[in-house]
XYZ file of C-alpha atoms in Angstrom:
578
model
C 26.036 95.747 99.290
C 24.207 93.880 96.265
C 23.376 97.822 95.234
C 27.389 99.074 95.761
C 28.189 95.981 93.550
C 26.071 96.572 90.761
C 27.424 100.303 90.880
C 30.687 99.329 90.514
C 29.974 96.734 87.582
C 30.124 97.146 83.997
C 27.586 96.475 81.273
C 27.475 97.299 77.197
C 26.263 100.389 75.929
C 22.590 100.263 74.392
C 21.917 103.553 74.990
C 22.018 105.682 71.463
C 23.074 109.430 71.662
C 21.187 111.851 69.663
C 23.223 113.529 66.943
C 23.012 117.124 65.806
C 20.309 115.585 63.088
C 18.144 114.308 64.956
C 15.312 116.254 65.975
C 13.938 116.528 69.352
C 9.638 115.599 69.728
C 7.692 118.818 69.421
C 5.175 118.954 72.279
C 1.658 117.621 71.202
C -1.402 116.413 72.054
C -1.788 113.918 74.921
C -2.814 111.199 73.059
C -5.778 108.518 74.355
C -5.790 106.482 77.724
C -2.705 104.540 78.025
C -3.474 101.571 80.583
C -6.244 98.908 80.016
C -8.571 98.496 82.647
C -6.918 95.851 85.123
C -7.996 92.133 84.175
C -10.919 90.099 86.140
C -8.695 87.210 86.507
C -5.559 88.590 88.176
C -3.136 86.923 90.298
C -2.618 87.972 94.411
C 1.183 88.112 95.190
C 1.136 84.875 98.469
C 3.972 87.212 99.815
C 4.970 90.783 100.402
C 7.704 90.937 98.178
C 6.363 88.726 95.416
C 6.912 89.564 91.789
C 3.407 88.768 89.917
C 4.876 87.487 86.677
C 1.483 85.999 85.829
C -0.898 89.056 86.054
C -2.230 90.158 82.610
C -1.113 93.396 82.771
C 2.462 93.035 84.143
C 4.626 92.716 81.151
C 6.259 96.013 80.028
C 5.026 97.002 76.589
C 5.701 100.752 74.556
C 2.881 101.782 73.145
C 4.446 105.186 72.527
C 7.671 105.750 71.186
C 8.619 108.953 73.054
C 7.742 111.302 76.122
C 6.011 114.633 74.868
C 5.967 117.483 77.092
C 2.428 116.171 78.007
C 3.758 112.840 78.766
C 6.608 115.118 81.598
C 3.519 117.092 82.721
C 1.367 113.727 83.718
C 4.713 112.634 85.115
C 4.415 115.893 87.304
C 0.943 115.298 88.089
C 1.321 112.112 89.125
C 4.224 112.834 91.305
C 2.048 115.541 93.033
C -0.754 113.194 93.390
C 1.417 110.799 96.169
C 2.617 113.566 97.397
C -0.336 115.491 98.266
C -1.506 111.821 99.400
C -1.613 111.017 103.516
C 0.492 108.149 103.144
C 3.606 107.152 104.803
C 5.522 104.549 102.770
C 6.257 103.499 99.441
C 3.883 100.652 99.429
C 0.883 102.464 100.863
C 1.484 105.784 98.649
C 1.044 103.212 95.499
C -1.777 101.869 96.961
C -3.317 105.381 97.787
C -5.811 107.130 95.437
C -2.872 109.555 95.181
C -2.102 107.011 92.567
C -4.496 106.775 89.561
C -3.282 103.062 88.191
C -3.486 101.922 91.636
C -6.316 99.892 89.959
C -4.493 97.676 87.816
C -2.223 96.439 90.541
C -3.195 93.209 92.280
C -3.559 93.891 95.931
C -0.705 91.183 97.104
C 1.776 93.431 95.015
C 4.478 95.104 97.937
C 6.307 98.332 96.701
C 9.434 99.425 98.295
C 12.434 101.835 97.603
C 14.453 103.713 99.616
C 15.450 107.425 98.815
C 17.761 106.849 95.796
C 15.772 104.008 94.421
C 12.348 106.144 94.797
C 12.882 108.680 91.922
C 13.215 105.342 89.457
C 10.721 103.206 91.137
C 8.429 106.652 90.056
C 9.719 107.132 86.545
C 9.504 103.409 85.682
C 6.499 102.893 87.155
C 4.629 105.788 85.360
C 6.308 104.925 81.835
C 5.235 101.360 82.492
C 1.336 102.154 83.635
C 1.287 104.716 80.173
C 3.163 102.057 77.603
C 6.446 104.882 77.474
C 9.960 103.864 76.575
C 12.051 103.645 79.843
C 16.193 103.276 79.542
C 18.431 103.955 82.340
C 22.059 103.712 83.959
C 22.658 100.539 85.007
C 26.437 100.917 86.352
C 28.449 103.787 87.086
C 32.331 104.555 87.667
C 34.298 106.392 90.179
C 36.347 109.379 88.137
C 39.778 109.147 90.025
C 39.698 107.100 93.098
C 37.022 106.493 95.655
C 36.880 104.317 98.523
C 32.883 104.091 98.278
C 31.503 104.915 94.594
C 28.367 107.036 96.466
C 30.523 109.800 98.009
C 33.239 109.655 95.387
C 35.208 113.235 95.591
C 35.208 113.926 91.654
C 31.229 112.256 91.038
C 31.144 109.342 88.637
C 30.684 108.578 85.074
C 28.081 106.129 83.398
C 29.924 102.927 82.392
C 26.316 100.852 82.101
C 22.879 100.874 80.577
C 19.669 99.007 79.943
C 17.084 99.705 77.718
C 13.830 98.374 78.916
C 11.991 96.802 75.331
C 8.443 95.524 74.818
C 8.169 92.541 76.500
C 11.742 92.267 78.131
C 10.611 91.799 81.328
C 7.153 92.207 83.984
C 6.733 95.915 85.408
C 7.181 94.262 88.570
C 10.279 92.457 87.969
C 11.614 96.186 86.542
C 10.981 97.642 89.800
C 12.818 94.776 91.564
C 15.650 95.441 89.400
C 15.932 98.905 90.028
C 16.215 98.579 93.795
C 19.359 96.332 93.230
C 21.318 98.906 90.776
C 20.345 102.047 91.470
C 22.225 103.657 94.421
C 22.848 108.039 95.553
C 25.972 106.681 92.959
C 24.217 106.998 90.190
C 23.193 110.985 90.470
C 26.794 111.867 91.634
C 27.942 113.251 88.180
C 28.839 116.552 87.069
C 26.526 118.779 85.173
C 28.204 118.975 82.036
C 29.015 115.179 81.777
C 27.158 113.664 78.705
C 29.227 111.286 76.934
C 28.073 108.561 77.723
C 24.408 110.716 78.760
C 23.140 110.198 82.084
C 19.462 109.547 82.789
C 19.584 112.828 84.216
C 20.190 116.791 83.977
C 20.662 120.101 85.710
C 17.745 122.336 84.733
C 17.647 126.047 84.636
C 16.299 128.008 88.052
C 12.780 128.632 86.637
C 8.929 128.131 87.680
C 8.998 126.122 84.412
C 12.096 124.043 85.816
C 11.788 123.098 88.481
C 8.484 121.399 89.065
C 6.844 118.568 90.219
C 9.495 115.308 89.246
C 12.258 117.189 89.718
C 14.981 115.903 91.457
C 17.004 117.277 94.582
C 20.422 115.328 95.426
C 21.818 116.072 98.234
C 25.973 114.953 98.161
C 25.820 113.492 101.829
C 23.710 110.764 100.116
C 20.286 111.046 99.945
C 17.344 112.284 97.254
C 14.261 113.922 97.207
C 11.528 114.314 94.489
C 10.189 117.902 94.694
C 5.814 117.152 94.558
C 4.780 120.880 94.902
C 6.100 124.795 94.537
C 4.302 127.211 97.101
C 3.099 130.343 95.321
C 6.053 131.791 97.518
C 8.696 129.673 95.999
C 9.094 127.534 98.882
C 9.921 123.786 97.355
C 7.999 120.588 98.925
C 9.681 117.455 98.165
C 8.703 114.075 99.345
C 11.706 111.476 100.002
C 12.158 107.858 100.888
C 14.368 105.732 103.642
C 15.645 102.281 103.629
C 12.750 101.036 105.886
C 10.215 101.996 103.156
C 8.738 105.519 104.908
C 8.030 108.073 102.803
C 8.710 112.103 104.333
C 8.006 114.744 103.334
C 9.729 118.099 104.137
C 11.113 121.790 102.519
C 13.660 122.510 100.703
C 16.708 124.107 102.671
C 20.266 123.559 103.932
C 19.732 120.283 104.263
C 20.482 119.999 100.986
C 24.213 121.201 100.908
C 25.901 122.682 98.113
C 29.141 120.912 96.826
C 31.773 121.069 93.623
C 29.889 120.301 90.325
C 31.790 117.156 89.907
C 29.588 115.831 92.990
C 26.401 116.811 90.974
C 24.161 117.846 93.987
C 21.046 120.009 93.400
C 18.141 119.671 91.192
C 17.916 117.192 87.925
C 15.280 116.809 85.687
C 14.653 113.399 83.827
C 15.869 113.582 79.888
C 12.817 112.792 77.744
C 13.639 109.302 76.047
C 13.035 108.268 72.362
C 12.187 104.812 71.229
C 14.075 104.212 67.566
C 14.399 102.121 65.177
C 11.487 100.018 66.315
C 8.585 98.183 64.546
C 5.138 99.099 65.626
C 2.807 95.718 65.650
C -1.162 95.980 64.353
C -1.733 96.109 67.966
C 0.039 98.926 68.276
C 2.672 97.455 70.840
C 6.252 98.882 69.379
C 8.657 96.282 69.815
C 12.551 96.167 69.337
C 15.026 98.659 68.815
C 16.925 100.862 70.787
C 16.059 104.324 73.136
C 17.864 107.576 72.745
C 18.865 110.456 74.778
C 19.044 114.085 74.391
C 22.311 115.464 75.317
C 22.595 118.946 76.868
C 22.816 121.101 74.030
C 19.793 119.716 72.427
C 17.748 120.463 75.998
C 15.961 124.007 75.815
C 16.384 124.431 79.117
C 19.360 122.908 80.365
C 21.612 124.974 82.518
C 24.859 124.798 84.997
C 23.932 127.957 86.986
C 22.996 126.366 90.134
C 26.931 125.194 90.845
C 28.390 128.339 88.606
C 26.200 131.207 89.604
C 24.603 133.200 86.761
C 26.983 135.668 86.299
C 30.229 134.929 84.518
C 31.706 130.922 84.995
C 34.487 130.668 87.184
C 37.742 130.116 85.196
C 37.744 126.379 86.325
C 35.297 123.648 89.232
C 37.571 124.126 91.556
C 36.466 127.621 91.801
C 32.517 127.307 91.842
C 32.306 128.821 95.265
C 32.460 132.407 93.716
C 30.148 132.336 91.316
C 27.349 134.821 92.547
C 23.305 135.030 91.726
C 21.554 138.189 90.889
C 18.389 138.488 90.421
C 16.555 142.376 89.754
C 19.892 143.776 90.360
C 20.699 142.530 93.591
C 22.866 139.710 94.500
C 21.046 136.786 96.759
C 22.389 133.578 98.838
C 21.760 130.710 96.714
C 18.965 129.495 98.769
C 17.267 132.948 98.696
C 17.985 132.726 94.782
C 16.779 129.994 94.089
C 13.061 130.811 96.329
C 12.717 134.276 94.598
C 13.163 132.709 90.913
C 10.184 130.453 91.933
C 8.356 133.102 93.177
C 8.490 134.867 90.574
C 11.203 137.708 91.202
C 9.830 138.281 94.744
C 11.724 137.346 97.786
C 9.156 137.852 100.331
C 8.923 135.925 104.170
C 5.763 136.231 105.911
C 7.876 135.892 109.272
C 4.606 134.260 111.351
C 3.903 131.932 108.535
C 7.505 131.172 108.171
C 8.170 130.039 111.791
C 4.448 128.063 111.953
C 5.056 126.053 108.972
C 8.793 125.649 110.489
C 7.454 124.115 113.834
C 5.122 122.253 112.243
C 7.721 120.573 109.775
C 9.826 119.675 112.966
C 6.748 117.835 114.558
C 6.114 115.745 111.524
C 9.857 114.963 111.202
C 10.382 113.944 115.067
C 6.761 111.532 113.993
C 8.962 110.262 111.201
C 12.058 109.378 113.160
C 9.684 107.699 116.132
C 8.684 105.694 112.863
C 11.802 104.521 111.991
C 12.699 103.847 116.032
C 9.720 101.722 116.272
C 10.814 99.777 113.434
C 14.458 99.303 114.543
C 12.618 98.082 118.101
C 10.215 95.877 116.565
C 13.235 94.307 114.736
C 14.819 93.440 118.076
C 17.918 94.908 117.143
C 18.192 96.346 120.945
C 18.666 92.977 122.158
C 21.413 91.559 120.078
C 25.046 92.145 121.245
C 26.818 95.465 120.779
C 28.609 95.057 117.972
C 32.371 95.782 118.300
C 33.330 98.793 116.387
C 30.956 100.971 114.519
C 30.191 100.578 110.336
C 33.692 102.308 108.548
C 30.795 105.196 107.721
C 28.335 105.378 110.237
C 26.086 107.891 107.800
C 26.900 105.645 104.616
C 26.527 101.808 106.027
C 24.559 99.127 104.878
C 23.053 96.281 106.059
C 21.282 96.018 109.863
C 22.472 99.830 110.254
C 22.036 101.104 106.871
C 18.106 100.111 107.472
C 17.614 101.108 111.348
C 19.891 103.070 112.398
C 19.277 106.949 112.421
C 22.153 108.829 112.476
C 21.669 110.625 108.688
C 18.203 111.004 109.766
C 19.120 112.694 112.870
C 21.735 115.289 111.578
C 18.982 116.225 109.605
C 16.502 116.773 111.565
C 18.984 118.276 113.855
C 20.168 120.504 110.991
C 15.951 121.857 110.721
C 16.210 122.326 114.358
C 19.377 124.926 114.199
C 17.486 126.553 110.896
C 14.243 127.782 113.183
C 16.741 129.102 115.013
C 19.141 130.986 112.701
C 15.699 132.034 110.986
C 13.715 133.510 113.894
C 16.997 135.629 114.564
C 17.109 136.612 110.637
C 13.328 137.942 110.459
C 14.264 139.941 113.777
C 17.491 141.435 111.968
C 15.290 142.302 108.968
C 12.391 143.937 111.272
C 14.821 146.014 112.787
C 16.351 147.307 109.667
C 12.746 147.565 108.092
C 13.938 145.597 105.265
C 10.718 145.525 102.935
C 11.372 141.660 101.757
C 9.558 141.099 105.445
C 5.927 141.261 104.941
C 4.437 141.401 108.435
C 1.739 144.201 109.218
C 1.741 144.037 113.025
C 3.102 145.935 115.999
C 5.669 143.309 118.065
C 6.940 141.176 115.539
C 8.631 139.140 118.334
C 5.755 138.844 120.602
C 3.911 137.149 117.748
C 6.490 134.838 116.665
C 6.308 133.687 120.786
C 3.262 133.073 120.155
C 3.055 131.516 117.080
C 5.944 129.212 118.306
C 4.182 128.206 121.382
C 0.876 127.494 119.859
C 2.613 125.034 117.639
C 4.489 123.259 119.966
C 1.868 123.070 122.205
C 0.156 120.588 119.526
C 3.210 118.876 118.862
C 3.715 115.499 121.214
C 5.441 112.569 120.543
C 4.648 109.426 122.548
C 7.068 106.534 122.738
C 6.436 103.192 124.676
C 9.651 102.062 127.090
C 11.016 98.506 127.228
C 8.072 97.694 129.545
C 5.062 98.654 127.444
C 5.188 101.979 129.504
C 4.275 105.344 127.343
C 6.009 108.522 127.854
C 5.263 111.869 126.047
C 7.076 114.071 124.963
C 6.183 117.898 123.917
C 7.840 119.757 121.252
C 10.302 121.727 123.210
C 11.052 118.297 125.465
C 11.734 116.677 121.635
C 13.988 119.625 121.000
C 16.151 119.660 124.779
C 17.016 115.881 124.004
C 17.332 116.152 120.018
C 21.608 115.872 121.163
C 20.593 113.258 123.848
C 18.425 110.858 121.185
C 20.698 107.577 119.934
C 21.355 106.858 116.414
C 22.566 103.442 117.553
C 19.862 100.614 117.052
C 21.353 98.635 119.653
C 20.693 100.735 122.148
C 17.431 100.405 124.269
C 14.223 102.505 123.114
C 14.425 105.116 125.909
C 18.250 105.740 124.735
C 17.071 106.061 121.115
C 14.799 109.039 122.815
C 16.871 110.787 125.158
C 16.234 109.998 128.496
C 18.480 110.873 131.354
C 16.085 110.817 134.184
C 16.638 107.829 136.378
C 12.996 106.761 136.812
C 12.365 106.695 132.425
C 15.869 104.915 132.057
C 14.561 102.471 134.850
C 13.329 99.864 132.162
C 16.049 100.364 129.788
C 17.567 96.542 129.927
C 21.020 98.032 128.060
C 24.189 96.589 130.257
C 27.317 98.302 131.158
C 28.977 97.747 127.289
C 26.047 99.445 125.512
C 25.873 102.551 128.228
C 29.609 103.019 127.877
C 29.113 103.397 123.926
C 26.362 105.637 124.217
C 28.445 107.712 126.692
C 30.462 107.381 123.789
C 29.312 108.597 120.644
C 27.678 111.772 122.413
C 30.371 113.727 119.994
C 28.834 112.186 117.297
C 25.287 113.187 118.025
C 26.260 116.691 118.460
C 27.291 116.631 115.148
C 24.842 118.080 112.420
C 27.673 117.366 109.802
C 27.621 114.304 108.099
C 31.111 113.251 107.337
C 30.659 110.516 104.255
C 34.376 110.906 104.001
C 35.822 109.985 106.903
C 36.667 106.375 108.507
C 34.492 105.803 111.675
C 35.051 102.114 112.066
C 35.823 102.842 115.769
C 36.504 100.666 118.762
C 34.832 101.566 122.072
C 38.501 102.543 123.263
C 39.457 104.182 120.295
C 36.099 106.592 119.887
C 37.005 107.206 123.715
C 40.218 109.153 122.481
C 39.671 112.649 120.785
C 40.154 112.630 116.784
C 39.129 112.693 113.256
C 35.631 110.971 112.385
C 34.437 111.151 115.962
C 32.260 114.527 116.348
C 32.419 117.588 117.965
C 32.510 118.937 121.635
C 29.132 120.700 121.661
C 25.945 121.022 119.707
C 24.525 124.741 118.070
C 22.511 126.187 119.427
C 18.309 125.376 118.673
C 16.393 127.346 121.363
C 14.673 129.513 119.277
C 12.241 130.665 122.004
C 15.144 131.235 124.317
C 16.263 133.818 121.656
C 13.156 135.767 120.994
C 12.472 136.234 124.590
C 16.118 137.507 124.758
C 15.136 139.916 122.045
C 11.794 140.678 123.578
C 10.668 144.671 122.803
C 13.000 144.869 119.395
C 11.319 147.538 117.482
C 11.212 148.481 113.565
C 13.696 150.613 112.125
C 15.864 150.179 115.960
C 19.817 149.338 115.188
C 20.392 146.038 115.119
C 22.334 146.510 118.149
C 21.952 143.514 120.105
């Protein structure tokens, strides 16, 4: 709530636009190291979430009075440095030698963020470590009415901001601060907004574009930083949650497309300008104010991704028709968007496709046992059921904002259904020899079977039941139970995993009240959907009675092997018949 608050609040302007004088920095040189080796006399945090005011290198100082475009590419690089790093939160990825000023931290130092707060905890922490001026939106505004300022139907406008100055404040203390304003409320604004400028803009589809440190905002409420572009144009982003893990995953549906005025889809951070300052003989700049390009004066700023990049729909409410072509040939947005970054080529390697599918699955069912573990270790399956669910069960805070799983879920759920609707496209395109398929065998199905079943077969997940017992599951168990597997945290550990045989739900300690609610929200779980916009602050009896807000009936369909075996003998060039 202390984040929603903030949001909502309103703070003076010291945020300076850049007029049609003023001249954007030319790209330069990379100028000398910019962080002193970390003093011999620092101070250990005594607790986890200390802030180390008294460590020598903690204050925040400019050195530098604006980004150059080598200043965004270290940025880049050291985005793609944690995420290239085998680390799974926020705290260990800054520790990791993904992280090259992991040095001048003290080791008692605790970093956490959860996905909206990540992308700033990043920027601020790399302007910090290379003495770069850092400004950004401290409090937004709802435009028309919203009943919660993160899923707000017309986005939001900046009402707040707050320049970060030579010795304001401790780097630490920065990153502190950020966690309490920032919310998914602050990158809900539409493209064209820049009066007062947002931290943040839409960039054109390019290689150049979109790149390591770009953005990805997703309008159910959650962000991703992208950390690497395949040579095939497929986008790896890594993300955060509100118990501190870090994920990592691909860019796809999961990342919806909505009216601009919601803002979803990629942003790229504007390049800020320190002004007006004095520079002291140490070379510490001190004073005055940061400024912000606006849209016009950014080379490659660009509204195609919610407009298409063909003519602009007469008004927003008509974005849905705007079309992308690329060589002559109109795509799907998501197909658009890959074949830009590959260079003009929309190519699938169908094998490749559906092993690095199966594999992403596996690491996201790890990451949710993650987050279960946590919720269990918590003890948050022992305390009372509570007696209606949070008015948003995907957009909460709180206890269930931080362990329950429901967002997560849909998700993961929503990967699931994509193998699926995926497997079935590359058979569609073998069939009508499409040449966007590159595959060079015989029995394009056979060898996706295969594929698929030699990567489940080294996918398990183990879990341990109320008891200490361990149960393991494989890959396709995971995927029969994905609809069966709790979001609630109150429920017991085999709930939060699925289990409907007797002799597994034998140590499950939940009473009569807590298996009627799971009964319960089985409509919900069968939804991949998530609703922001709709009231869910249910009763038991209520979410008994069919309505708005309380799922759906059955859940798509994710049996991918199911469907190539049903497809078993499909030939190239043979009508796509079946």
């Amino acid at each position: 709530m202390r984040k929603l608050a903030a949001a909502l609040g309103f703070a003076a302007f010291t945020v300076t636009l850049l007029g049609a004088a003023d001249q954007m920095p030319q790209p330069g040189p990379l100028p000398g190291p910019r962080i002193a080796p970390p003093s011999s006399t620092s101070q250990t945090a005594t607790a986890p979430q200390a802030i180390v005011e008294g460590y020598s290198n903690s204050t925040y100082l400019i050195r530098y009075d604006r980004w150059t475009a080598s200043d965004e590419r270290g940025f880049g690089e050291f985005v793609a440095g944690l995420g290239e790093a085998n680390c799974r939160t926020v705290n260990d990825c800054l520790h990791s030698p993904g992280n090259p000023f992991r040095a001048s931290d003290p080791p008692g130092i605790y970093f956490r963020a959860d996905c909206a707060d990540l992308p700033y905890v990043l920027r601020a922490y790399y302007a910090w470590k290379r003495g770069l001026p850092f400004s950004y939106v401290s409090a937004v505004s709802p435009r028309g009415h919203a009943r919660d300022i993160r899923y707000s139907k017309n986005g939001n406008a900046v009402v707040g901001r707050r320049d970060v100055l030579s010795g304001s404040m401790s780097g630490y203390a920065l990153l502190e601060e950020l966690r309490d304003e920032i919310s998914s409320a602050t990158y809900r604004m539409h493209p064209d907004l820049d009066d007062p400028v947002p931290d943040l803009y839409s960039p054109a589809i390019s290689a150049k574009s979109i790149r390591p440190g770009t953005l990805i905002y997703d309008p159910n409420g959650h962000v991703a930083t992208v950390y690497r572009v395949d040579p095939d144009g497929r986008i790896n982003y890594v993300d955060a949650h509100p118990d501190n893990s870090m994920t990592r995953g691909f860019y796809d549906l999961r990342f919806v497309r909505s009216r601009p005025g919601m803002g979803a889809g990629f942003k790229n951070w504007r390049s800020a300008i320190l002004q007006n300052a004095t520079r002291r003989s140490d070379g510490v700049y001190v004073g005055g104010h940061i400024a912000l390009p606006r849209n016009a004066q950014i080379a490659d700023f660009s509204d195609e991704q919610y407009f298409g990049n063909g003519p602009r729909p007469p008004d927003d409410s008509a974005w849905g028709v705007g079309s992308f072509r690329l060589n002559g040939h109109y795509l799907d947005y998501y197909d658009f968007v890959r074949a830009t970054l590959a260079g003009g080529r929309l190519e699938f390697d169908p094998v490749k496709e559906i092993h690095d599918l199966v594999d992403s699955n596996c690491a996201d069912l790890h990451y949710r046992g993650e987050a279960v573990d946590l919720a269990i270790e918590a003890g948050l399956q022992n305390r009372p059921q509570p007696d209606r669910l949070p008015a948003n069960i995907y957009g909460a805070d709180g206890d269930w904002e931080t362990y329950s799983t429901p967002s997560r879920d849909a998700r993961l759920k929503t990967a699931f259904k994509e193998l699926r609707d995926e497997a079935q496209r590359f058979v569609t395109m073998y069939r009508k020899n499409d040449p966007k398929l590159v595959y060079r065998g015989n029995d394009l199905v056979s060898d996706l079977i295969a594929t698929y079943d030699q990567e489940a077969a080294k996918c398990s997940i183990t879990y341990a039941r109320t008891d200490g017992s361990r149960v393991t599951l494989g890959y396709d168990d995971a995927r029969r139970r994905l609809f069966l597997m709790s979001f609630d945290p109150y429920h017991c550990v085999e709930r939060r995993w699925g289990a409907t045989d007797a002799n597994e739900l034998s140590t499950c300690r939940d009473g009569a009240l807590k298996q009627a609610w799971y009964a319960a929200e089985q409509k919900l779980r069968n939804q991949i959907d998530r609703t922001y916009d709709a009231q869910m602050d249910f009763t038991l009896s209520e979410l008994r009675v069919p309505g708005p807000g309380k799922g759906v009936a059955a859940p798509p369909d994710t049996d991918v092997r199911a469907y190539l075996v049903s497809v078993a003998g499909a030939e190239r060039g043979e009508a796509a018949s079946r």
